Amino acid sequence: MFEWQLNDLYESYESEAFQQDLASLDAFKIEMESLSFEDTIEAIKAVIDVKERLYITVRRLSAYISLSLSTNATDEVSTNYQNVLGNKLNQLTKYQAKMDRFIGETQVDISKDAELAEYAFYFKEMKESANYLLSDEVEATISKLGRSAGHAWSSLQGYLTSQAEIEFQGEAKTLSELRNLAYDANAETRKAAFEAEIALYDQVKDAVAFSLNNIKSQVLDVSKMRGYESPLEETLIKSRMSQATLDALLTAIQEFLPTFRRYLKHKASVLGHENGLPFYDLFAPMGDANQTFTVEETKTYLVDKFSQFAPDLAEMTATFYEKDYMDFYPRKGKRGGAFCSNLPFIQQSRIMLNFDGSLNNVLTIAHELGHAYHGTKIQSHRPLNWSYSMPVAETASTFNEAIVMNHLLEEAASNDEKVAVIEQYLQDVTQIIVDIYSRYLFETEVFENRKSSFMFAPQLAEIMLNAQKKAYGDGLDEESLHPYMWINKSHYYSTGLSFYNFPYAFGGLFSRGLYEQYLAKPDGFVEQYSKLLETTTVASVEDTAKVMGLDVSQVDFWRTALSGIETYVDEFIELTSK
C-alpha cells in the first residue's frame, strides 16, 4: 500500500498533462486580466485540488513513517520509506513552489466564490509567505540538500538518544527509563538516576553537539536567504503570532520568576537542601503521592472527569482506550516523552507515552488527549486548513490538565493529599514557564553564537547552565544543574521548527486563563471553547483569542493568568510549613 501511494503520488506529478499545467501557470498569470472571473476561479480551484491531494497523501505517508520510528527507532523498513519519501518530495519541491507562488501572486477576490472563500485565511498567508519564497530551482535545491543535512542530523540525535543505555542498579536502562525515575519516591534513587542520566549523555554528547550546530547553521543560512530578519522572526510569522504578544508574555514571565523561586527554595528546605533545589529533586513527590494507576484505572478516572466538562471529550477518551490508539510503555528503541499525532485524513489521532503508573502519567495522558480533542475540532475543515500554529497547539492539552488538577484538589481527603496535588501542579507550571524560559534563552544564544563559531559540547553545556541560572535563579542549587538538557529535548533538532519553547508557555498560560473563565461562567463555555479550537487553524493567535474576548498582546492578560499561580505557591508553603 505504501509503495502504491508513493508511486501514484510521484507519477501523477511527472505526467505530461501536469507538466503542461505547471508550464502554463506563468503564462496564465499574464493573461489573467483578460480572463473572465469564472475562468480565473476555475483555474485557481484546479491548483487547490492538486495541493489538497498532495497534502493528504504526503501527510498520510509521513504520519505512518513518523509513528513507526517513534516507537522503534531501529525499524529498517520505515527508515527506508523515510528516505524514499524524502527523495520523492525533493523532486516535487519545485512544483510546490510554483503552485505556492501562483496562489501568492493571484489577485482575484476569492471571497466571491463560496467554495474558495473557505480558504480566505490560507490565501492571505500564502500571499505573505510569497515574499519569502526563493526561485523554484533554489527551493528544490534547499529541499534536496536538507535530506542529507538538517534532517539527517535530526535523525542522528533521535537515534542516539533512543538507543543509548547504561547500567543502573544491575540493569540496562534507557534514557526514558532513567528520566522516569526523577519522580521516584526514594531520594537516593532520584539522585542516582540523575547521575546515571548525566553519565549516559557523556556517551553521545559530542555527536549530538555536531547535530545541533549543523541544524542551527542551516536554519540561519536559509532564513537569511529568504529575507527574514532572524529565525525568531520566521518562527513568529509561522506561528501566526506578533512580536508584541511574545514580548508581553516574556515580560510577565520575568516579573513572576521570584514567585517560582520562592516555591523552589521552600521545597528545597522541606527536602533538607540548604542552597536551593538540586535539579534531581525538581520532580520529587511530596505529600501523599504514593498513589499509582493501572492503565485501566486511568481510563475510568479520565472518562469520569471529562464527562463532567464535555461529553464528546469523554466519549473520545473511551474510544482511545477501547481501540488501542495509545502506545503506553517504554522500551528500547522507543523515543522518550509523549506526543499526540493528529490524523485528520482518517478523523483519528494516535498517542505515544512512556507510562509508569504515576500521577504525573495520568496528567500526561490527559494532556495528549487534549491534543486529540483539538484534532476533532479542526478535522471538518478543508485539508489546507488542518494545521494550527505552535502557540495554540498547547491550548486544549493544558486545558485538560487543568480539568484533572481541579478535580484532584477537590477530592483530596487530607492535607497530605492536597500537598501532593498542589506540588504536582507547581512542578508542571514551573516546567512550562521557568524551564521553557531557560530553553528560550539557550536557543537564542545558540543561534547568536552559531553565526560566527562552532560550539562543542562543553560550550553548549555552559550556555545551558547559564540559561538555567538566569531562569531559575537561587531557586535551584547552582552546583547541581542539568548541563545536558540540550541533548534531551528533541525540539531543538529541526530545521523547520525553531524556538519550539515559548509556545508551551503561551499554551499553558492561555489555557489556564480560559479555565478560570470556565469556572467563573460555565454556561455556554464549552460551545465557545469548541469554536475557539476550530478557529485556531484559520486565524492568527491574536484573533483566535478574541473568540473568547481576550487580548493576548497586552501584558495584563498574562499577569492575570500568572497571578493564580501565586495563590498555589502560598498554599503549598503554608501546608508544608507545619
Coordinates of C-alpha atoms in Angstrom, one line a residue, residues 14-570:
E14 CA 5.5 13.6 -13.6
S15 CA 2.7 13.2 -16.1
E16 CA 2.8 15.2 -19.3
A17 CA -0.6 16.8 -18.5
F18 CA 0.6 18.0 -15.1
Q19 CA 3.8 19.4 -16.6
Q20 CA 1.8 21.3 -19.2
D21 CA -0.4 22.7 -16.4
L22 CA 2.6 23.9 -14.4
A23 CA 4.2 25.4 -17.5
S24 CA 1.0 27.3 -18.2
L25 CA 0.8 28.9 -14.8
D26 CA 3.3 31.6 -15.5
A27 CA 1.6 32.4 -18.8
F28 CA -1.8 32.3 -17.1
K29 CA -0.8 34.9 -14.6
I30 CA 0.0 37.3 -17.5
E31 CA -3.4 36.5 -19.2
M32 CA -5.5 36.7 -16.0
E33 CA -6.5 40.3 -16.5
S34 CA -8.3 39.4 -19.8
L35 CA -9.9 36.2 -18.4
S36 CA -13.4 36.1 -17.0
F37 CA -13.9 35.8 -13.3
E38 CA -15.4 32.4 -13.7
D39 CA -12.4 31.1 -15.7
T40 CA -10.0 32.5 -13.2
I41 CA -11.8 30.9 -10.3
E42 CA -11.8 27.5 -12.1
A43 CA -8.0 27.7 -12.7
I44 CA -7.4 28.5 -9.0
K45 CA -9.6 25.6 -7.9
A46 CA -7.6 23.3 -10.1
V47 CA -4.4 24.3 -8.4
I48 CA -6.1 24.0 -5.0
D49 CA -7.3 20.5 -5.9
V50 CA -3.7 19.4 -6.7
K51 CA -2.4 20.9 -3.5
E52 CA -5.1 19.1 -1.4
R53 CA -4.4 15.7 -2.9
L54 CA -0.6 16.2 -2.5
Y55 CA -1.1 17.4 1.1
I56 CA -3.3 14.5 2.1
T57 CA -1.0 11.8 0.6
V58 CA 2.2 13.2 2.0
R59 CA 0.7 13.7 5.4
R60 CA -0.6 10.1 5.5
L61 CA 2.7 8.7 4.5
S62 CA 4.7 10.9 6.8
A63 CA 2.5 10.0 9.7
Y64 CA 3.0 6.3 9.1
I65 CA 6.8 6.7 9.0
S66 CA 6.9 9.1 12.0
L67 CA 4.8 6.9 14.2
S68 CA 6.7 3.8 13.3
L69 CA 10.1 5.3 14.0
S70 CA 8.9 7.0 17.2
T71 CA 8.1 3.6 18.7
N72 CA 11.0 1.8 17.1
A73 CA 14.0 3.8 16.0
T74 CA 15.6 0.7 14.5
D75 CA 12.7 -0.1 12.2
E76 CA 14.7 -0.6 8.9
V77 CA 11.6 -0.7 6.7
S78 CA 10.3 2.7 8.0
T79 CA 13.7 4.2 7.8
N80 CA 13.9 3.1 4.2
Y81 CA 10.4 4.5 3.5
Q82 CA 11.5 7.8 5.1
N83 CA 14.4 8.1 2.7
V84 CA 12.3 7.2 -0.3
L85 CA 9.6 9.6 0.6
G86 CA 12.1 12.3 1.2
N87 CA 13.7 11.8 -2.2
K88 CA 10.3 11.9 -3.9
L89 CA 9.3 15.1 -2.1
N90 CA 12.6 16.7 -3.1
Q91 CA 11.6 16.1 -6.7
L92 CA 8.2 17.7 -6.1
T93 CA 9.5 20.8 -4.3
K94 CA 9.9 22.9 -7.5
Y95 CA 6.3 22.1 -8.4
Q96 CA 5.1 23.0 -4.9
A97 CA 7.0 26.3 -5.1
K98 CA 5.5 27.1 -8.5
M99 CA 1.9 26.5 -7.2
D100 CA 2.6 28.4 -4.0
R101 CA 3.9 31.3 -5.9
F102 CA 0.9 31.2 -8.2
I103 CA -1.5 31.4 -5.3
G104 CA 0.5 34.0 -3.5
E105 CA 0.5 36.3 -6.6
T106 CA -3.1 35.8 -7.5
Q107 CA -5.1 39.0 -7.1
V108 CA -8.7 37.8 -7.7
D109 CA -11.2 38.2 -4.9
I110 CA -11.9 34.6 -3.8
S111 CA -14.5 35.7 -1.3
K112 CA -16.9 35.9 -4.1
D113 CA -16.8 32.2 -4.6
A114 CA -18.4 30.2 -1.8
E115 CA -16.0 27.2 -2.2
L116 CA -12.8 29.2 -2.3
A117 CA -14.0 31.5 0.5
E118 CA -13.2 28.7 3.0
Y119 CA -9.6 29.3 2.1
A120 CA -9.6 33.1 2.7
F121 CA -7.1 32.9 5.6
Y122 CA -4.9 30.4 3.7
F123 CA -4.7 32.7 0.7
K124 CA -3.8 35.6 3.0
E125 CA -0.9 33.6 4.5
M126 CA 0.2 32.4 1.0
K127 CA 0.4 36.0 -0.2
E128 CA 2.5 36.9 2.8
S129 CA 4.8 33.9 2.6
A130 CA 5.3 34.5 -1.2
N131 CA 7.6 37.4 -0.1
Y132 CA 10.0 34.8 1.4
L133 CA 9.9 32.3 -1.5
L134 CA 13.1 31.8 -3.5
S135 CA 13.2 30.7 -7.1
D136 CA 11.7 27.3 -7.9
E137 CA 15.2 25.9 -8.6
V138 CA 16.6 27.2 -5.3
E139 CA 13.6 25.9 -3.3
A140 CA 14.2 22.4 -4.9
T141 CA 17.9 22.5 -4.1
I142 CA 17.3 23.5 -0.4
S143 CA 14.8 20.7 0.0
K144 CA 17.2 18.2 -1.7
L145 CA 20.2 19.1 0.3
G146 CA 18.1 19.2 3.5
R147 CA 17.7 15.4 3.3
S148 CA 21.4 14.8 3.9
A149 CA 21.8 17.9 6.1
G150 CA 19.4 19.1 8.7
H151 CA 17.0 16.1 8.5
A152 CA 19.9 13.7 8.7
W153 CA 21.4 15.4 11.8
S154 CA 17.9 15.4 13.4
S155 CA 17.6 11.7 12.8
L156 CA 21.0 11.1 14.3
Q157 CA 20.0 12.9 17.6
G158 CA 16.8 10.8 17.8
Y159 CA 18.6 7.6 17.1
L160 CA 21.4 8.2 19.6
T161 CA 19.2 9.3 22.4
S162 CA 16.7 6.4 21.9
Q163 CA 19.4 3.7 21.7
A164 CA 21.8 4.8 24.4
E165 CA 21.8 2.6 27.5
I166 CA 23.7 2.5 30.8
E167 CA 23.8 0.1 33.7
F168 CA 21.7 1.2 36.7
Q169 CA 21.3 -0.9 39.8
G170 CA 22.3 -4.0 37.8
E171 CA 20.0 -3.5 34.8
A172 CA 20.5 -1.8 31.4
K173 CA 18.4 1.4 31.4
T174 CA 17.4 3.7 28.5
L175 CA 17.2 7.5 28.8
S176 CA 13.4 7.4 29.1
E177 CA 13.6 4.9 31.9
L178 CA 16.1 6.9 33.8
R179 CA 14.2 10.1 33.4
N180 CA 11.0 8.5 34.7
L181 CA 12.9 7.8 37.9
A182 CA 13.1 11.5 38.6
Y183 CA 9.6 11.1 40.0
D184 CA 10.6 8.2 42.3
A185 CA 9.6 8.5 46.0
N186 CA 13.1 7.4 47.1
A187 CA 15.6 10.3 47.3
E188 CA 18.6 8.1 46.7
T189 CA 17.1 6.6 43.6
R190 CA 16.3 10.0 42.2
K191 CA 19.9 11.2 42.7
A192 CA 21.5 8.0 41.4
A193 CA 19.2 8.0 38.3
F194 CA 20.1 11.6 37.6
E195 CA 23.8 10.8 37.9
A196 CA 23.4 7.8 35.6
E197 CA 21.5 10.1 33.1
I198 CA 24.3 12.6 33.1
A199 CA 26.8 9.7 32.5
L200 CA 24.7 8.4 29.7
Y201 CA 24.7 11.8 27.9
D202 CA 28.5 11.6 28.0
Q203 CA 28.3 8.7 25.5
V204 CA 26.5 10.8 22.9
K205 CA 27.2 14.5 23.7
D206 CA 29.9 15.1 21.0
A207 CA 27.9 13.6 18.1
V208 CA 24.7 15.4 19.3
A209 CA 26.7 18.7 19.5
F210 CA 27.5 18.3 15.8
S211 CA 23.9 17.7 15.1
L212 CA 22.8 20.9 16.9
N213 CA 25.5 23.1 15.4
N214 CA 24.7 22.0 11.8
I215 CA 21.0 22.2 12.2
K216 CA 21.2 25.8 13.6
S217 CA 23.7 26.7 10.9
Q218 CA 21.3 25.5 8.1
V219 CA 18.4 27.4 9.7
L220 CA 20.4 30.6 9.9
D221 CA 21.6 30.3 6.2
V222 CA 18.2 29.5 4.8
S223 CA 16.3 32.1 6.9
K224 CA 18.7 34.8 5.8
M225 CA 18.3 33.7 2.1
R226 CA 14.6 34.0 2.4
G227 CA 14.8 37.5 3.8
Y228 CA 13.8 37.0 7.4
E229 CA 15.5 39.2 9.9
S230 CA 16.1 36.2 12.1
P231 CA 15.0 32.6 12.8
L232 CA 12.8 34.1 15.6
E233 CA 11.0 36.4 13.2
E234 CA 10.5 33.4 10.9
T235 CA 9.1 31.4 13.8
L236 CA 6.7 34.2 14.8
I237 CA 5.4 34.5 11.3
K238 CA 4.9 30.8 11.0
S239 CA 3.3 30.8 14.5
R240 CA 0.8 33.5 13.4
M241 CA 1.9 35.5 16.4
S242 CA 3.1 39.0 16.7
Q243 CA 6.3 40.2 18.4
A244 CA 4.1 42.3 20.7
T245 CA 2.4 39.2 22.0
L246 CA 5.7 37.4 22.6
D247 CA 7.1 40.5 24.4
A248 CA 4.0 40.7 26.6
L249 CA 4.3 37.1 27.5
L250 CA 8.1 37.2 28.3
T251 CA 7.6 40.4 30.3
A252 CA 5.0 38.8 32.5
I253 CA 7.1 35.7 33.0
Q254 CA 10.2 37.7 34.0
E255 CA 8.1 39.6 36.6
F256 CA 6.8 36.4 38.1
L257 CA 10.2 34.5 38.3
P258 CA 10.6 35.4 42.0
T259 CA 7.3 33.6 42.8
F260 CA 8.6 30.4 41.2
R261 CA 11.9 30.7 43.0
R262 CA 10.1 31.1 46.3
Y263 CA 8.3 27.8 45.7
L264 CA 11.6 26.0 44.7
K265 CA 13.5 27.3 47.7
H266 CA 10.8 26.3 50.1
K267 CA 10.6 22.8 48.5
A268 CA 14.4 22.6 48.9
S269 CA 14.2 23.4 52.5
V270 CA 11.5 20.8 53.2
L271 CA 13.6 18.2 51.5
G272 CA 16.6 19.2 53.5
H273 CA 18.6 21.2 51.0
E274 CA 20.2 24.5 52.1
N275 CA 21.3 26.1 48.8
G276 CA 18.2 25.8 46.6
L277 CA 16.8 22.7 45.0
P278 CA 19.1 20.2 43.2
F279 CA 18.0 19.5 39.7
Y280 CA 17.5 15.8 40.5
D281 CA 14.8 16.8 43.1
L282 CA 12.8 19.1 40.8
F283 CA 10.2 16.3 40.4
A284 CA 10.5 14.8 43.9
P285 CA 7.0 13.9 45.0
M286 CA 5.7 15.4 48.2
G287 CA 2.7 14.8 50.4
D288 CA 0.8 11.5 50.0
A289 CA 2.0 10.9 46.5
N290 CA 2.2 7.1 46.7
Q291 CA -1.0 6.5 44.6
T292 CA -0.3 4.6 41.4
F293 CA -2.6 3.8 38.5
T294 CA -3.0 0.9 36.1
V295 CA -3.9 1.8 32.5
E296 CA -7.5 0.7 33.1
E297 CA -7.7 2.9 36.2
T298 CA -6.6 5.9 34.2
K299 CA -9.4 5.2 31.7
T300 CA -12.0 5.1 34.4
Y301 CA -10.8 8.2 36.1
L302 CA -10.3 10.4 32.9
V303 CA -13.6 9.4 31.3
D304 CA -15.5 10.3 34.5
K305 CA -13.8 13.7 34.9
F306 CA -14.0 14.7 31.3
S307 CA -17.7 13.7 31.1
Q308 CA -18.4 16.5 33.6
F309 CA -16.9 19.0 31.2
A310 CA -17.8 17.9 27.7
P311 CA -19.5 14.6 26.8
D312 CA -17.7 14.4 23.5
L313 CA -14.3 14.6 25.2
A314 CA -15.2 11.7 27.5
E315 CA -16.5 9.7 24.5
M316 CA -13.4 10.3 22.6
T317 CA -11.2 9.3 25.6
A318 CA -13.0 6.0 26.0
T319 CA -12.5 5.3 22.3
F320 CA -8.8 5.8 22.6
Y321 CA -8.6 3.0 25.2
E322 CA -11.0 0.7 23.5
K323 CA -9.4 0.9 20.1
D324 CA -5.8 0.9 21.3
Y325 CA -4.9 4.3 19.9
M326 CA -2.2 4.8 22.6
D327 CA 1.2 3.1 22.9
F328 CA 1.8 3.1 26.6
Y329 CA 5.0 1.5 27.8
P330 CA 8.7 2.4 27.4
R331 CA 11.1 0.1 25.7
K332 CA 14.4 0.1 23.9
G333 CA 14.3 1.9 20.6
K334 CA 11.2 3.9 21.6
R335 CA 11.7 7.7 21.9
G336 CA 11.3 9.4 25.2
G337 CA 8.5 11.7 26.3
A338 CA 5.0 11.7 24.9
F339 CA 3.2 13.1 21.9
C340 CA -0.1 13.0 20.0
S341 CA -0.3 12.8 16.2
N342 CA -3.5 14.2 14.7
L343 CA -4.6 12.2 11.6
P344 CA -7.4 14.3 10.2
F345 CA -7.4 12.4 6.9
I346 CA -8.9 9.4 8.8
Q347 CA -10.5 11.6 11.5
Q348 CA -8.4 10.0 14.3
S349 CA -5.3 10.6 16.3
R350 CA -2.6 8.4 17.9
I351 CA -0.8 8.9 21.2
M352 CA 2.7 7.7 22.3
L353 CA 3.6 7.6 26.0
N354 CA 6.1 6.2 28.4
F355 CA 3.7 5.1 31.1
D356 CA 4.9 4.1 34.6
G357 CA 1.6 4.4 36.6
S358 CA 2.4 7.7 38.4
L359 CA 0.1 10.6 39.0
N360 CA 2.2 12.6 36.6
N361 CA 1.5 10.0 33.9
V362 CA -2.3 10.5 34.4
L363 CA -1.8 14.2 33.7
T364 CA 0.4 13.3 30.7
I365 CA -2.4 11.1 29.2
A366 CA -4.9 13.9 29.8
H367 CA -2.5 16.4 28.1
E368 CA -2.1 14.2 25.0
L369 CA -5.9 13.5 24.9
G370 CA -6.3 17.3 24.8
H371 CA -4.3 17.4 21.5
A372 CA -6.5 14.6 20.2
Y373 CA -9.6 16.6 21.2
H374 CA -8.3 19.6 19.4
G375 CA -7.9 17.4 16.4
T376 CA -11.6 16.5 16.4
K377 CA -12.4 20.2 16.2
I378 CA -10.4 21.0 13.1
Q379 CA -10.9 17.9 11.0
S380 CA -14.1 19.3 9.4
H381 CA -12.0 22.0 7.7
R382 CA -10.7 21.5 4.2
P383 CA -7.3 19.9 4.1
L384 CA -5.2 23.0 3.6
N385 CA -6.9 24.4 6.8
W386 CA -5.9 21.5 9.0
S387 CA -2.7 22.9 10.6
Y388 CA -2.7 25.1 13.7
S389 CA 0.3 27.1 14.8
M390 CA 2.7 26.2 17.7
P391 CA 1.4 28.6 20.4
V392 CA -2.3 27.5 20.2
A393 CA -1.2 23.8 19.8
E394 CA -0.9 23.5 23.6
T395 CA -4.2 25.1 24.4
A396 CA -6.5 22.0 24.6
S397 CA -3.8 19.8 26.1
T398 CA -3.0 22.1 29.0
F399 CA -6.7 22.8 29.5
N400 CA -7.3 19.1 30.0
E401 CA -4.6 19.1 32.7
A402 CA -6.4 21.9 34.4
I403 CA -9.6 19.9 34.5
V404 CA -7.9 16.9 36.1
M405 CA -5.9 19.0 38.6
N406 CA -9.0 20.8 39.7
H407 CA -10.8 17.5 40.4
L408 CA -7.8 16.1 42.2
L409 CA -7.7 19.2 44.5
E410 CA -11.4 18.9 45.2
E411 CA -11.1 15.2 46.0
A412 CA -8.1 15.4 48.3
A413 CA -9.0 13.7 51.5
S414 CA -6.2 15.1 53.7
N415 CA -3.6 17.8 53.7
D416 CA -1.0 15.3 52.6
E417 CA -3.1 14.5 49.5
K418 CA -3.6 18.2 48.9
V419 CA 0.1 18.9 49.1
A420 CA 0.8 16.1 46.6
V421 CA -1.7 17.6 44.1
I422 CA -0.6 21.2 44.5
E423 CA 3.0 20.2 44.3
Q424 CA 2.4 18.3 41.1
Y425 CA 0.7 21.3 39.7
L426 CA 3.6 23.6 40.6
Q427 CA 6.0 21.1 39.1
D428 CA 4.2 21.3 35.8
V429 CA 3.7 25.0 35.7
T430 CA 7.3 25.6 36.7
Q431 CA 8.4 23.5 33.7
I432 CA 6.2 25.3 31.1
I433 CA 7.2 28.7 32.5
V434 CA 10.6 28.7 34.1
D435 CA 12.2 25.8 32.3
I436 CA 10.7 26.9 29.0
Y437 CA 12.2 30.3 29.6
S438 CA 15.6 28.8 30.1
R439 CA 15.2 26.9 26.8
Y440 CA 14.2 30.1 25.0
L441 CA 17.3 31.8 26.4
F442 CA 19.5 28.8 25.4
E443 CA 18.3 28.7 21.9
T444 CA 18.5 32.4 21.4
E445 CA 22.2 32.3 22.5
V446 CA 23.0 29.3 20.4
F447 CA 21.6 31.0 17.3
E448 CA 23.6 34.1 18.0
N449 CA 26.9 32.2 18.7
R450 CA 26.4 29.9 15.6
K451 CA 26.7 33.0 13.3
S452 CA 30.4 33.1 14.0
S453 CA 31.5 29.9 15.7
F454 CA 31.1 26.2 16.3
M455 CA 30.0 25.2 19.8
F456 CA 31.5 21.9 21.1
A457 CA 29.7 20.0 23.9
P458 CA 31.4 21.8 26.8
Q459 CA 30.4 25.2 25.4
L460 CA 26.8 24.1 24.8
A461 CA 26.7 22.8 28.4
E462 CA 27.9 26.1 29.7
I463 CA 25.3 28.0 27.7
M464 CA 22.6 25.6 29.1
L465 CA 23.8 26.2 32.6
N466 CA 23.8 29.9 32.3
A467 CA 20.3 29.9 30.9
Q468 CA 19.1 27.8 33.8
K469 CA 20.8 30.2 36.3
K470 CA 19.0 33.2 34.7
A471 CA 15.7 31.5 34.7
Y472 CA 15.7 29.5 38.0
G473 CA 17.9 32.0 39.9
D474 CA 18.5 30.9 43.5
G475 CA 15.6 28.5 43.3
L476 CA 18.0 25.8 42.1
D477 CA 21.3 24.7 43.6
E478 CA 23.9 26.0 41.1
E479 CA 26.1 23.1 42.0
S480 CA 23.5 20.7 40.7
L481 CA 22.0 21.9 37.5
H482 CA 21.5 19.9 34.2
P483 CA 24.2 20.8 31.7
Y484 CA 22.9 18.4 29.0
M485 CA 19.2 19.3 28.8
W486 CA 20.0 20.4 25.2
I487 CA 20.7 16.8 24.3
N488 CA 17.4 15.5 25.7
K489 CA 15.0 18.0 24.1
S490 CA 14.1 17.0 20.5
H491 CA 12.6 20.4 19.9
Y492 CA 16.0 21.9 19.2
Y493 CA 16.7 19.4 16.3
S494 CA 14.5 20.6 13.5
T495 CA 15.3 22.9 10.5
G496 CA 11.7 23.7 10.1
L497 CA 10.7 24.3 13.7
S498 CA 12.9 26.7 15.6
F499 CA 12.0 28.1 19.1
Y500 CA 9.6 25.3 20.0
N501 CA 9.7 26.6 23.6
F502 CA 7.7 29.8 24.1
P503 CA 4.6 28.1 22.6
Y504 CA 4.4 25.9 25.7
A505 CA 4.4 28.9 28.0
F506 CA 1.8 30.6 25.7
G507 CA -0.4 27.5 25.6
G508 CA -0.1 26.8 29.3
L509 CA -1.0 30.2 30.5
F510 CA -3.6 30.8 27.8
S511 CA -5.4 27.6 28.7
R512 CA -5.3 28.4 32.4
G513 CA -6.8 31.8 31.7
L514 CA -9.5 30.0 29.8
Y515 CA -10.1 27.6 32.6
E516 CA -10.6 30.5 35.1
Q517 CA -13.2 31.8 32.7
Y518 CA -14.9 28.4 32.7
L519 CA -15.0 28.3 36.5
A520 CA -16.5 31.8 36.6
K521 CA -19.1 31.4 33.8
P522 CA -19.6 27.7 32.9
D523 CA -22.8 28.2 31.0
G524 CA -22.2 28.2 27.2
F525 CA -18.4 27.9 27.8
V526 CA -17.9 24.5 26.1
E527 CA -19.6 25.7 22.9
Q528 CA -17.5 28.8 22.8
Y529 CA -14.4 26.8 23.6
S530 CA -15.1 24.5 20.8
K531 CA -15.4 27.4 18.4
L532 CA -12.0 28.7 19.6
L533 CA -10.3 25.4 18.9
E534 CA -11.9 25.3 15.5
T535 CA -10.7 28.8 14.8
T536 CA -7.1 28.0 15.6
T537 CA -6.3 26.8 12.0
V538 CA -7.9 29.8 10.2
A539 CA -6.8 32.8 12.2
S540 CA -3.9 34.5 13.9
V541 CA -3.1 33.8 17.6
E542 CA -4.5 37.2 18.5
D543 CA -7.7 36.8 16.5
T544 CA -8.2 33.3 17.9
A545 CA -8.0 34.7 21.5
K546 CA -10.6 37.3 20.5
V547 CA -13.2 34.5 20.2
M548 CA -13.1 34.4 24.0
G549 CA -12.9 38.2 24.3
L550 CA -9.1 38.1 25.2
D551 CA -6.3 40.4 24.2
V552 CA -3.0 38.4 24.4
S553 CA -0.9 41.2 23.0
Q554 CA -1.2 43.0 26.4
V555 CA 0.9 42.1 29.3
D556 CA -2.1 42.5 31.7
F557 CA -3.7 39.3 30.3
W558 CA -0.5 37.3 31.1
R559 CA -0.2 38.9 34.5
T560 CA -3.7 37.8 35.3
A561 CA -3.1 34.3 34.1
L562 CA 0.1 34.1 36.2
S563 CA -1.5 35.6 39.4
G564 CA -3.4 32.4 40.2
I565 CA -0.1 30.5 40.5
E566 CA 1.0 32.7 43.4
T567 CA -2.1 31.5 45.4
Y568 CA -1.0 27.9 45.0
V569 CA 2.6 28.7 46.0
D570 CA 1.3 30.4 49.2

